[in-house]
Amino acid sequence: MTEEATQDAAVSEDPQEIEVTDEMLDSIADTAISTLQAILQYFHVGEVTIDEYEGDEGELILDITGDNLAILIGRHGRTLDALQFLVSSITTRTIGYHYPVVIDVEGYKSRQRQKLESIARSSASRAVSQNRRMKLRPMTPYERRIIHITLRDNPDVETVSEGEGPGRHVVIIPL
């Protein structure tokens, strides 16, 4: 099957059911990396290295390392979130289907993920011990996803997202 035929087949299927081959994953990575490199030119960050690897949930993680990269993270990670959104959107449009792409800068998101996982577990524990719903602060879609993933196998709680736009948050409900 040609690459175009493979992409056409992938576009027509439910995104949750796409079976991504190694060849398709290489194409996704190449597209995401070239997009990221093109955007980074405008930040004037000098020489950077982009390492790619597969995350725990099957996402493609691109970790940028170099000197003076704080500008890429921005205040509370907002610039990094925007950068990830841009790269992910352009990659999706270019390849014709959605595949999760995470942009990280020197492990910043990894450290944030560990903090969010800790918040999720302690909030779940508090929800169960106090037998009441725990409403977390508003979070980005990526942050909410981490909370949901962290607690999905916890038999004592369930999680739901509530609210709209920037006020959307996770609620942990004891069972």
PDB file of C-alpha atoms in Angstrom:
ATOM      1  CA  MET A   1       0.000   0.000   0.000  1.00  0.00           C
ATOM      2  CA  THR A   2       1.389   3.416  -0.879  1.00  0.00           C
ATOM      3  CA  GLU A   3       1.908   6.067   1.786  1.00  0.00           C
ATOM      4  CA  GLU A   4      -1.005   8.091   0.368  1.00  0.00           C
ATOM      5  CA  ALA A   5      -3.288   5.058   0.444  1.00  0.00           C
ATOM      6  CA  THR A   6      -2.226   4.365   4.022  1.00  0.00           C
ATOM      7  CA  GLN A   7      -3.016   7.948   4.997  1.00  0.00           C
ATOM      8  CA  ASP A   8      -6.352   7.863   3.164  1.00  0.00           C
ATOM      9  CA  ALA A   9      -7.271   4.692   5.027  1.00  0.00           C
ATOM     10  CA  ALA A  10      -6.220   6.292   8.293  1.00  0.00           C
ATOM     11  CA  VAL A  11      -8.274   9.442   7.610  1.00  0.00           C
ATOM     12  CA  SER A  12     -11.447   7.475   7.010  1.00  0.00           C
ATOM     13  CA  GLU A  13     -11.230   5.540  10.276  1.00  0.00           C
ATOM     14  CA  ASP A  14     -12.099   6.602  13.803  1.00  0.00           C
ATOM     15  CA  PRO A  15      -8.927   8.239  15.240  1.00  0.00           C
ATOM     16  CA  GLN A  16      -9.056   5.889  18.226  1.00  0.00           C
ATOM     17  CA  GLU A  17      -8.884   2.878  15.910  1.00  0.00           C
ATOM     18  CA  ILE A  18      -6.034   3.901  13.603  1.00  0.00           C
ATOM     19  CA  GLU A  19      -3.268   1.371  13.648  1.00  0.00           C
ATOM     20  CA  VAL A  20      -0.070   3.351  13.186  1.00  0.00           C
ATOM     21  CA  THR A  21       2.769   1.492  11.514  1.00  0.00           C
ATOM     22  CA  ASP A  22       6.443   2.252  12.158  1.00  0.00           C
ATOM     23  CA  GLU A  23       6.594   3.894   8.729  1.00  0.00           C
ATOM     24  CA  MET A  24       3.631   6.137   9.590  1.00  0.00           C
ATOM     25  CA  LEU A  25       5.182   6.998  12.970  1.00  0.00           C
ATOM     26  CA  ASP A  26       8.419   8.004  11.227  1.00  0.00           C
ATOM     27  CA  SER A  27       6.419  10.245   8.901  1.00  0.00           C
ATOM     28  CA  ILE A  28       4.579  11.811  11.862  1.00  0.00           C
ATOM     29  CA  ALA A  29       7.869  12.424  13.694  1.00  0.00           C
ATOM     30  CA  ASP A  30       9.537  13.905  10.602  1.00  0.00           C
ATOM     31  CA  THR A  31       6.591  16.241  10.015  1.00  0.00           C
ATOM     32  CA  ALA A  32       6.407  17.331  13.654  1.00  0.00           C
ATOM     33  CA  ILE A  33      10.171  17.880  13.933  1.00  0.00           C
ATOM     34  CA  SER A  34      10.416  19.902  10.719  1.00  0.00           C
ATOM     35  CA  THR A  35       7.430  22.010  11.831  1.00  0.00           C
ATOM     36  CA  LEU A  36       9.009  22.557  15.248  1.00  0.00           C
ATOM     37  CA  GLN A  37      12.369  23.516  13.727  1.00  0.00           C
ATOM     38  CA  ALA A  38      10.680  26.027  11.410  1.00  0.00           C
ATOM     39  CA  ILE A  39       8.872  27.664  14.345  1.00  0.00           C
ATOM     40  CA  LEU A  40      11.986  27.695  16.561  1.00  0.00           C
ATOM     41  CA  GLN A  41      13.801  29.878  14.014  1.00  0.00           C
ATOM     42  CA  TYR A  42      11.617  32.780  15.145  1.00  0.00           C
ATOM     43  CA  PHE A  43      12.645  32.381  18.797  1.00  0.00           C
ATOM     44  CA  HIS A  44      16.382  32.846  18.128  1.00  0.00           C
ATOM     45  CA  VAL A  45      17.319  30.178  20.679  1.00  0.00           C
ATOM     46  CA  GLY A  46      20.501  29.091  18.900  1.00  0.00           C
ATOM     47  CA  GLU A  47      21.541  25.451  18.607  1.00  0.00           C
ATOM     48  CA  VAL A  48      18.997  23.012  19.982  1.00  0.00           C
ATOM     49  CA  THR A  49      18.665  19.256  20.022  1.00  0.00           C
ATOM     50  CA  ILE A  50      15.274  17.618  19.542  1.00  0.00           C
ATOM     51  CA  ASP A  51      15.014  14.106  20.978  1.00  0.00           C
ATOM     52  CA  GLU A  52      12.011  12.027  20.028  1.00  0.00           C
ATOM     53  CA  TYR A  53      10.514   9.136  21.939  1.00  0.00           C
ATOM     54  CA  GLU A  54       7.203   7.425  22.546  1.00  0.00           C
ATOM     55  CA  GLY A  55       5.330   8.261  25.748  1.00  0.00           C
ATOM     56  CA  ASP A  56       3.497   5.942  28.113  1.00  0.00           C
ATOM     57  CA  GLU A  57       0.170   6.601  26.402  1.00  0.00           C
ATOM     58  CA  GLY A  58       1.486   6.103  22.848  1.00  0.00           C
ATOM     59  CA  GLU A  59       2.048   9.803  22.165  1.00  0.00           C
ATOM     60  CA  LEU A  60       5.076  11.148  20.315  1.00  0.00           C
ATOM     61  CA  ILE A  61       7.214  13.270  22.656  1.00  0.00           C
ATOM     62  CA  LEU A  62       9.672  15.793  21.255  1.00  0.00           C
ATOM     63  CA  ASP A  63      12.049  17.057  23.967  1.00  0.00           C
ATOM     64  CA  ILE A  64      14.031  20.202  23.120  1.00  0.00           C
ATOM     65  CA  THR A  65      17.385  20.739  24.832  1.00  0.00           C
ATOM     66  CA  GLY A  66      19.813  23.621  24.498  1.00  0.00           C
ATOM     67  CA  ASP A  67      20.850  26.888  26.147  1.00  0.00           C
ATOM     68  CA  ASN A  68      18.510  29.659  27.275  1.00  0.00           C
ATOM     69  CA  LEU A  69      15.250  27.897  26.490  1.00  0.00           C
ATOM     70  CA  ALA A  70      13.139  29.548  29.199  1.00  0.00           C
ATOM     71  CA  ILE A  71      11.528  31.696  26.495  1.00  0.00           C
ATOM     72  CA  LEU A  72      10.029  28.507  25.020  1.00  0.00           C
ATOM     73  CA  ILE A  73       8.369  27.591  28.319  1.00  0.00           C
ATOM     74  CA  GLY A  74       6.979  31.015  29.170  1.00  0.00           C
ATOM     75  CA  ARG A  75       5.050  31.922  32.280  1.00  0.00           C
ATOM     76  CA  HIS A  76       3.388  28.835  33.775  1.00  0.00           C
ATOM     77  CA  GLY A  77       4.203  26.917  30.588  1.00  0.00           C
ATOM     78  CA  ARG A  78       1.805  28.971  28.445  1.00  0.00           C
ATOM     79  CA  THR A  79       4.272  29.494  25.583  1.00  0.00           C
ATOM     80  CA  LEU A  80       5.098  25.785  25.600  1.00  0.00           C
ATOM     81  CA  ASP A  81       1.373  24.935  25.491  1.00  0.00           C
ATOM     82  CA  ALA A  82       0.921  27.256  22.510  1.00  0.00           C
ATOM     83  CA  LEU A  83       3.970  25.786  20.785  1.00  0.00           C
ATOM     84  CA  GLN A  84       2.593  22.280  21.316  1.00  0.00           C
ATOM     85  CA  PHE A  85      -0.810  23.325  19.971  1.00  0.00           C
ATOM     86  CA  LEU A  86       0.749  24.810  16.827  1.00  0.00           C
ATOM     87  CA  VAL A  87       3.008  21.840  16.107  1.00  0.00           C
ATOM     88  CA  SER A  88       0.205  19.355  16.804  1.00  0.00           C
ATOM     89  CA  SER A  89      -2.303  21.243  14.623  1.00  0.00           C
ATOM     90  CA  ILE A  90       0.092  21.621  11.694  1.00  0.00           C
ATOM     91  CA  THR A  91       1.176  17.979  11.963  1.00  0.00           C
ATOM     92  CA  THR A  92      -2.443  16.772  12.044  1.00  0.00           C
ATOM     93  CA  ARG A  93      -3.334  18.878   9.015  1.00  0.00           C
ATOM     94  CA  THR A  94      -0.224  17.755   7.105  1.00  0.00           C
ATOM     95  CA  ILE A  95      -0.573  13.998   7.729  1.00  0.00           C
ATOM     96  CA  GLY A  96      -4.371  14.002   7.501  1.00  0.00           C
ATOM     97  CA  TYR A  97      -5.234  12.475  10.881  1.00  0.00           C
ATOM     98  CA  HIS A  98      -4.662  13.208  14.555  1.00  0.00           C
ATOM     99  CA  TYR A  99      -1.773  11.617  16.402  1.00  0.00           C
ATOM    100  CA  PRO A 100      -0.860  12.988  19.845  1.00  0.00           C
ATOM    101  CA  VAL A 101       2.350  15.056  19.794  1.00  0.00           C
ATOM    102  CA  VAL A 102       3.799  16.454  23.032  1.00  0.00           C
ATOM    103  CA  ILE A 103       6.466  19.163  22.996  1.00  0.00           C
ATOM    104  CA  ASP A 104       8.721  19.342  26.055  1.00  0.00           C
ATOM    105  CA  VAL A 105      11.631  21.627  26.937  1.00  0.00           C
ATOM    106  CA  GLU A 106      14.404  20.004  28.974  1.00  0.00           C
ATOM    107  CA  GLY A 107      11.945  17.768  30.831  1.00  0.00           C
ATOM    108  CA  TYR A 108       9.703  20.642  32.010  1.00  0.00           C
ATOM    109  CA  LYS A 109       6.493  18.797  31.141  1.00  0.00           C
ATOM    110  CA  SER A 110       7.822  15.610  32.708  1.00  0.00           C
ATOM    111  CA  ARG A 111       8.330  17.451  36.007  1.00  0.00           C
ATOM    112  CA  GLN A 112       4.898  19.084  35.675  1.00  0.00           C
ATOM    113  CA  ARG A 113       3.364  15.670  34.975  1.00  0.00           C
ATOM    114  CA  GLN A 114       4.856  14.276  38.189  1.00  0.00           C
ATOM    115  CA  LYS A 115       3.386  17.210  40.147  1.00  0.00           C
ATOM    116  CA  LEU A 116      -0.042  16.704  38.555  1.00  0.00           C
ATOM    117  CA  GLU A 117       0.042  12.957  39.267  1.00  0.00           C
ATOM    118  CA  SER A 118       0.837  13.730  42.902  1.00  0.00           C
ATOM    119  CA  ILE A 119      -2.022  16.271  43.068  1.00  0.00           C
ATOM    120  CA  ALA A 120      -4.378  13.708  41.500  1.00  0.00           C
ATOM    121  CA  ARG A 121      -3.497  10.969  43.993  1.00  0.00           C
ATOM    122  CA  SER A 122      -3.661  13.224  47.067  1.00  0.00           C
ATOM    123  CA  SER A 123      -6.947  14.804  45.913  1.00  0.00           C
ATOM    124  CA  ALA A 124      -8.421  11.344  45.281  1.00  0.00           C
ATOM    125  CA  SER A 125      -7.350  10.246  48.742  1.00  0.00           C
ATOM    126  CA  ARG A 126      -8.917  13.370  50.262  1.00  0.00           C
ATOM    127  CA  ALA A 127     -12.130  12.871  48.251  1.00  0.00           C
ATOM    128  CA  VAL A 128     -12.458   9.311  49.560  1.00  0.00           C
ATOM    129  CA  SER A 129     -11.554  10.123  53.180  1.00  0.00           C
ATOM    130  CA  GLN A 130     -13.928  13.126  53.299  1.00  0.00           C
ATOM    131  CA  ASN A 131     -16.522  11.381  51.106  1.00  0.00           C
ATOM    132  CA  ARG A 132     -17.052  14.490  48.981  1.00  0.00           C
ATOM    133  CA  ARG A 133     -16.359  15.682  45.451  1.00  0.00           C
ATOM    134  CA  MET A 134     -13.008  17.426  44.967  1.00  0.00           C
ATOM    135  CA  LYS A 135     -12.989  20.212  42.382  1.00  0.00           C
ATOM    136  CA  LEU A 136      -9.477  20.916  41.056  1.00  0.00           C
ATOM    137  CA  ARG A 137      -8.257  24.247  39.676  1.00  0.00           C
ATOM    138  CA  PRO A 138      -8.946  25.011  35.997  1.00  0.00           C
ATOM    139  CA  MET A 139      -6.468  23.182  33.769  1.00  0.00           C
ATOM    140  CA  THR A 140      -5.422  22.869  30.151  1.00  0.00           C
ATOM    141  CA  PRO A 141      -6.668  19.840  28.196  1.00  0.00           C
ATOM    142  CA  TYR A 142      -3.208  18.250  28.550  1.00  0.00           C
ATOM    143  CA  GLU A 143      -3.225  18.721  32.349  1.00  0.00           C
ATOM    144  CA  ARG A 144      -6.786  17.368  32.678  1.00  0.00           C
ATOM    145  CA  ARG A 145      -5.801  14.346  30.604  1.00  0.00           C
ATOM    146  CA  ILE A 146      -2.956  13.578  33.027  1.00  0.00           C
ATOM    147  CA  ILE A 147      -5.362  13.709  35.999  1.00  0.00           C
ATOM    148  CA  HIS A 148      -7.844  11.400  34.242  1.00  0.00           C
ATOM    149  CA  ILE A 149      -5.095   8.936  33.218  1.00  0.00           C
ATOM    150  CA  THR A 150      -3.553   8.917  36.694  1.00  0.00           C
ATOM    151  CA  LEU A 151      -6.855   8.044  38.371  1.00  0.00           C
ATOM    152  CA  ARG A 152      -8.508   5.857  35.728  1.00  0.00           C
ATOM    153  CA  ASP A 153      -7.480   2.609  37.463  1.00  0.00           C
ATOM    154  CA  ASN A 154      -8.379   3.841  40.957  1.00  0.00           C
ATOM    155  CA  PRO A 155     -11.510   1.853  41.951  1.00  0.00           C
ATOM    156  CA  ASP A 156     -12.424   4.350  44.688  1.00  0.00           C
ATOM    157  CA  VAL A 157     -12.974   7.400  42.472  1.00  0.00           C
ATOM    158  CA  GLU A 158     -14.095   8.568  39.071  1.00  0.00           C
ATOM    159  CA  THR A 159     -13.126  11.758  37.287  1.00  0.00           C
ATOM    160  CA  VAL A 160     -15.123  14.101  35.087  1.00  0.00           C
ATOM    161  CA  SER A 161     -14.304  17.392  33.404  1.00  0.00           C
ATOM    162  CA  GLU A 162     -16.717  20.245  33.994  1.00  0.00           C
ATOM    163  CA  GLY A 163     -16.936  23.870  32.929  1.00  0.00           C
ATOM    164  CA  GLU A 164     -16.210  25.709  29.724  1.00  0.00           C
ATOM    165  CA  GLY A 165     -13.130  27.181  28.080  1.00  0.00           C
ATOM    166  CA  PRO A 166     -10.368  28.372  30.400  1.00  0.00           C
ATOM    167  CA  GLY A 167     -12.537  27.540  33.439  1.00  0.00           C
ATOM    168  CA  ARG A 168     -12.744  23.827  32.577  1.00  0.00           C
ATOM    169  CA  HIS A 169     -11.596  21.685  35.490  1.00  0.00           C
ATOM    170  CA  VAL A 170     -11.527  18.105  36.767  1.00  0.00           C
ATOM    171  CA  VAL A 171     -13.841  16.917  39.531  1.00  0.00           C
ATOM    172  CA  ILE A 172     -12.849  13.808  41.487  1.00  0.00           C
ATOM    173  CA  ILE A 173     -15.894  11.904  42.705  1.00  0.00           C
ATOM    174  CA  PRO A 174     -15.653   9.238  45.451  1.00  0.00           C
ATOM    175  CA  LEU A 175     -17.491   5.999  44.673  1.00  0.00           C
TER     176      LEU A 175
END
